Amino acid sequence: MKPILLALVGPTGSGKTETAIRLAPALNAEIVSMDSMQIYRGMDIGTAKPSAQQQAAVPHHMIDIVEPDELFTVSAYRERAMREIAEILSRGRRVLLVGGTGLYLQALSYDMTLGDNGADSGLRDRLRAIAQSEGGEARLHDMLAQVDRETAEKLHPNDVRRVIRALEIYETSGRAKSEQKDETRQEGPYHVLVYGLSLPREAMYAKINARVDTMMRDGLVQEVRALLARGIEPRPEGGAMQAIGYKEIVSALRGEIAMERAVELIKQGSRRYAKRQWTWFRHDSRTQWFDYTNYPSVDAMREALLVRMQQDLRDAEKDGD
């Protein structure tokens, strides 16, 4: 029987971090982050990274592993996370995958071709040139939407690297990335049980807005200043400073927009990102959803989730005997 991993997913602001920290001790689990921005050192506030106290309470992995001027591919994430997972399991502990980056969950769930296989360097250079032109990021995203709307809906226009990769797949194969996913998916070395947290859209948006206000009070502007002082700049091909919350503050610090407008854009971008995350995970048929509104309290929801995880583990292990 394949080793079993537990995964806790959901849109930003759904309470994954707090819930995972509450559940991990009862599951004898360590947390492996599936957040594409929490991998970067020095980016704590804008990524809502677990605090030092939270990371001390439960061992966390795949956080603060690269510098923010490095481009970290999905393939690199998979390779390193797989090593961490194997090490955790070798110590007799369970693994609880936690985060909202759907591509990371996909990479850990399936054996699949990731990275630059099949890439056309000439085509990539042409697409990058488009991205670097005025309004180029939006134009690239529109190009993708015309040939692969499903993938385009999951990607932000600023996520230039993945937009380009999806266009490369279409141009080199003649078929959309979304059309090929079912053919390429074969379960990897682990069997992943997936659980999702959800709440009504308006409640989720209110939490997101409040969290952005908290980030501003906690020093997001100072965090961005420190990154700029180190020479970390937004780049057309993506990377850390293209993250929501960082590029907007950079624009404000450079006088391109007012700080109040930057905050509005962060909230708007975060809400849109949450919607895309919801769309991604909703299409994953493995996900068992736990909606806060179905329980009298947050603690009651977490208890029900824990009971379900424990029962599913027992059932899976029994079936494997």
XYZ file of C-alpha atoms in Angstrom:
321
model
C 0.000 0.000 0.000
C 1.232 3.462 -0.839
C 1.942 5.778 2.095
C -0.938 8.170 2.754
C -0.590 11.949 2.856
C -3.234 14.338 4.168
C -3.787 17.653 2.372
C -5.640 20.704 3.700
C -6.508 23.181 0.951
C -8.786 26.123 0.287
C -8.756 29.755 -0.800
C -6.690 32.415 0.907
C -8.293 33.589 4.144
C -10.071 30.294 4.821
C -8.095 29.519 7.975
C -5.860 26.717 6.731
C -2.835 27.661 8.839
C -4.671 27.865 12.161
C -6.667 24.712 11.477
C -3.602 22.718 10.459
C -1.713 23.733 13.589
C -4.657 22.664 15.744
C -5.034 19.292 14.008
C -1.406 18.270 13.446
C -0.614 17.107 17.012
C -3.680 14.848 17.109
C -2.624 13.362 13.769
C 1.043 12.934 14.788
C 1.773 15.050 11.721
C 4.290 17.593 10.519
C 3.247 20.315 8.088
C 4.599 20.608 4.550
C 3.689 23.985 3.094
C 2.117 24.189 -0.373
C 2.362 27.970 -0.684
C 4.308 29.332 -3.648
C 5.223 32.566 -1.860
C 6.010 31.345 1.663
C 9.052 29.594 0.228
C 10.818 32.992 0.089
C 12.930 34.306 2.943
C 12.216 37.823 4.146
C 8.658 37.812 2.859
C 6.707 37.161 6.026
C 3.962 39.754 6.359
C 2.657 39.893 2.803
C 2.539 36.100 2.493
C 0.767 35.570 5.843
C 3.548 33.189 6.782
C 3.022 31.161 9.976
C 4.567 32.991 12.911
C 7.691 31.796 14.694
C 5.484 30.619 17.553
C 3.252 28.638 15.202
C 6.239 27.051 13.485
C 7.669 26.166 16.880
C 4.411 24.517 17.946
C 4.348 22.176 14.931
C 7.315 21.375 12.659
C 6.920 23.124 9.282
C 8.720 22.345 6.031
C 9.105 24.143 2.664
C 9.023 27.610 4.243
C 11.928 30.102 3.962
C 13.909 27.870 1.629
C 15.004 30.268 -1.176
C 15.942 33.904 -1.597
C 13.326 36.202 -3.162
C 15.478 36.948 -6.207
C 15.452 33.265 -7.198
C 12.901 31.744 -9.572
C 11.613 28.538 -8.012
C 9.864 26.190 -10.442
C 7.138 23.664 -9.694
C 9.640 20.944 -10.576
C 12.101 22.275 -8.012
C 9.344 22.422 -5.419
C 8.314 18.834 -6.117
C 11.857 17.494 -5.903
C 12.610 19.177 -2.595
C 9.195 18.535 -1.024
C 9.384 14.845 -1.922
C 12.667 14.592 -0.013
C 11.115 16.287 3.010
C 8.066 14.003 2.864
C 10.181 10.855 2.708
C 12.238 12.017 5.682
C 9.137 12.789 7.759
C 7.597 9.395 7.000
C 10.863 7.626 7.828
C 10.536 8.967 11.379
C 7.102 7.436 11.786
C 5.293 10.765 11.492
C 2.409 11.682 9.210
C 2.524 14.424 6.604
C -0.069 17.180 6.472
C 0.200 19.188 3.241
C -1.174 22.693 3.769
C -1.651 25.532 1.307
C -3.509 27.102 -1.542
C -1.165 26.564 -4.496
C -3.017 24.038 -6.611
C -0.035 23.303 -8.840
C 1.974 22.232 -5.810
C -0.733 19.792 -4.712
C -0.904 18.446 -8.253
C 2.869 18.041 -8.387
C 2.917 16.032 -5.151
C -0.089 13.913 -6.106
C 0.827 12.716 -9.572
C 3.697 11.449 -11.648
C 3.771 13.945 -14.458
C 6.046 15.855 -16.769
C 6.923 19.203 -15.249
C 9.280 22.000 -16.199
C 10.790 22.583 -19.605
C 10.184 19.331 -21.464
C 9.009 20.126 -24.952
C 9.927 23.809 -24.671
C 10.696 25.851 -27.778
C 13.306 28.493 -26.919
C 12.458 30.649 -29.923
C 8.771 30.630 -29.089
C 9.538 31.377 -25.456
C 11.692 34.363 -26.390
C 8.898 35.730 -28.588
C 6.339 35.357 -25.798
C 8.674 36.987 -23.281
C 9.120 39.931 -25.637
C 5.367 40.366 -25.711
C 5.239 40.237 -21.907
C 7.844 42.973 -21.601
C 6.005 45.351 -23.938
C 3.469 47.883 -22.663
C 0.314 46.033 -21.646
C 2.043 42.805 -22.614
C 1.092 40.744 -19.569
C -2.622 41.311 -20.179
C -2.174 40.618 -23.907
C -0.432 37.302 -23.196
C -3.207 36.307 -20.814
C -5.810 37.158 -23.464
C -3.908 35.009 -25.964
C -4.088 32.090 -23.546
C -7.788 32.643 -22.864
C -8.508 32.347 -26.577
C -6.972 28.869 -26.829
C -7.298 27.514 -23.260
C -9.892 29.375 -21.218
C -9.843 26.835 -18.371
C -6.119 27.297 -17.721
C -6.349 31.071 -18.196
C -9.024 31.315 -15.504
C -6.657 29.653 -13.035
C -3.706 31.957 -13.751
C -3.255 35.623 -12.919
C -2.030 37.799 -15.819
C 1.025 38.645 -13.705
C 1.967 34.967 -13.487
C 3.840 35.397 -16.757
C 6.009 32.297 -16.442
C 3.045 29.913 -16.199
C 1.031 31.792 -18.820
C 3.959 31.438 -21.214
C 4.340 27.753 -20.382
C 0.646 27.109 -21.104
C 0.959 28.908 -24.435
C 4.068 26.875 -25.240
C 2.167 23.660 -24.596
C -0.589 24.734 -26.958
C 1.771 25.954 -29.673
C 4.033 22.885 -29.596
C 1.356 20.213 -29.174
C -1.669 21.795 -30.840
C -3.778 21.001 -27.785
C -4.630 22.999 -24.672
C -2.912 22.200 -21.387
C -6.312 21.657 -19.746
C -7.189 19.014 -22.363
C -4.063 17.032 -21.604
C -4.202 16.906 -17.817
C -6.331 13.784 -17.479
C -4.136 11.867 -19.919
C -0.907 12.640 -18.071
C -2.078 12.048 -14.526
C -0.971 8.892 -12.800
C -0.887 8.741 -9.034
C 2.598 9.271 -7.680
C 4.335 7.379 -4.874
C 1.812 8.586 -2.283
C -1.945 8.405 -1.947
C -3.234 11.872 -1.060
C -6.452 12.461 0.880
C -7.650 16.018 0.234
C -9.810 18.190 2.504
C -10.952 21.725 1.798
C -12.066 24.643 3.958
C -14.742 26.994 2.659
C -17.015 29.779 3.793
C -19.537 32.013 2.007
C -17.973 34.369 -0.506
C -18.890 37.588 1.300
C -17.506 36.277 4.586
C -14.311 35.178 2.859
C -13.907 38.572 1.172
C -14.434 40.346 4.506
C -11.695 38.211 6.089
C -9.357 38.962 3.203
C -9.951 42.727 3.474
C -9.359 42.626 7.226
C -6.181 40.619 6.765
C -4.770 43.164 4.316
C -5.451 45.937 6.840
C -3.612 43.894 9.455
C -0.663 43.391 7.107
C -0.401 47.133 6.619
C -0.418 47.723 10.394
C 2.153 44.975 10.884
C 4.648 46.633 8.549
C 4.119 45.432 4.977
C 5.474 48.718 3.612
C 8.657 48.368 5.655
C 9.027 44.768 4.489
C 8.824 45.855 0.848
C 11.290 48.703 1.460
C 13.774 46.198 2.888
C 13.428 43.945 -0.165
C 13.960 46.859 -2.551
C 17.012 47.921 -0.556
C 18.451 44.468 -1.237
C 17.920 44.952 -4.965
C 14.885 42.652 -5.176
C 12.756 44.045 -8.002
C 9.536 42.999 -9.785
C 10.391 41.045 -12.943
C 8.219 40.421 -16.030
C 8.896 36.672 -15.920
C 7.415 36.406 -12.442
C 9.041 35.739 -9.096
C 8.626 36.910 -5.552
C 8.030 40.614 -6.090
C 5.194 39.955 -8.524
C 3.182 38.544 -5.635
C -0.036 40.258 -4.637
C 0.770 42.784 -1.920
C 4.329 43.412 -3.047
C 4.078 44.812 -6.570
C 1.313 47.216 -5.464
C 3.405 48.583 -2.588
C 6.380 48.957 -4.936
C 4.222 51.075 -7.266
C 3.126 53.244 -4.337
C 6.666 53.706 -3.051
C 7.742 54.815 -6.509
C 4.953 57.358 -6.701
C 3.090 55.597 -9.503
C -0.077 55.240 -7.408
C -1.263 56.467 -4.017
C -0.752 54.177 -1.037
C -4.516 54.092 -0.455
C -4.958 52.865 -4.020
C -2.275 50.243 -3.481
C -4.205 48.862 -0.505
C -7.402 48.752 -2.577
C -5.575 46.869 -5.332
C -4.112 44.378 -2.843
C -7.575 43.626 -1.491
C -9.018 43.342 -4.981
C -6.185 41.098 -6.190
C -6.444 38.905 -3.100
C -10.191 38.459 -3.596
C -9.696 37.514 -7.231
C -6.936 35.109 -6.284
C -9.196 33.455 -3.711
C -11.844 32.997 -6.398
C -9.328 31.322 -8.709
C -8.186 29.041 -5.889
C -11.771 28.056 -5.184
C -12.285 27.255 -8.873
C -9.135 25.129 -8.957
C -9.894 23.035 -5.881
C -13.605 22.732 -6.705
C -12.592 20.869 -9.860
C -10.544 18.371 -7.838
C -13.021 15.557 -7.224
C -10.926 14.206 -4.337
C -11.656 17.193 -2.110
C -13.992 16.739 0.849
C -15.303 20.179 1.760
C -15.855 21.509 5.263
C -17.884 24.729 5.290
C -17.798 26.842 8.438
C -21.520 27.628 8.110
C -22.423 23.978 8.654
C -21.076 23.995 12.223
C -21.971 25.948 15.367
C -18.369 27.059 15.889
C -14.908 26.947 14.370
C -13.864 24.399 16.984
C -16.800 22.181 16.026
C -15.771 22.312 12.367
C -12.188 21.446 13.218
C -13.303 18.542 15.406
C -15.479 17.174 12.593
C -12.589 17.529 10.155
C -10.248 15.702 12.527
C -12.726 12.857 13.003
C -13.140 12.511 9.238
C -9.388 12.481 8.632
C -8.826 9.853 11.307
C -11.636 7.676 9.966
C -10.386 7.974 6.397
C -6.903 6.985 7.527
C -8.266 3.916 9.296
C -10.353 2.956 6.257
C -7.441 3.443 3.842
C -5.068 1.429 5.992
C -7.643 -1.319 6.432
C -8.175 -1.528 2.679
C -4.434 -1.799 2.211
C -4.082 -4.823 4.509
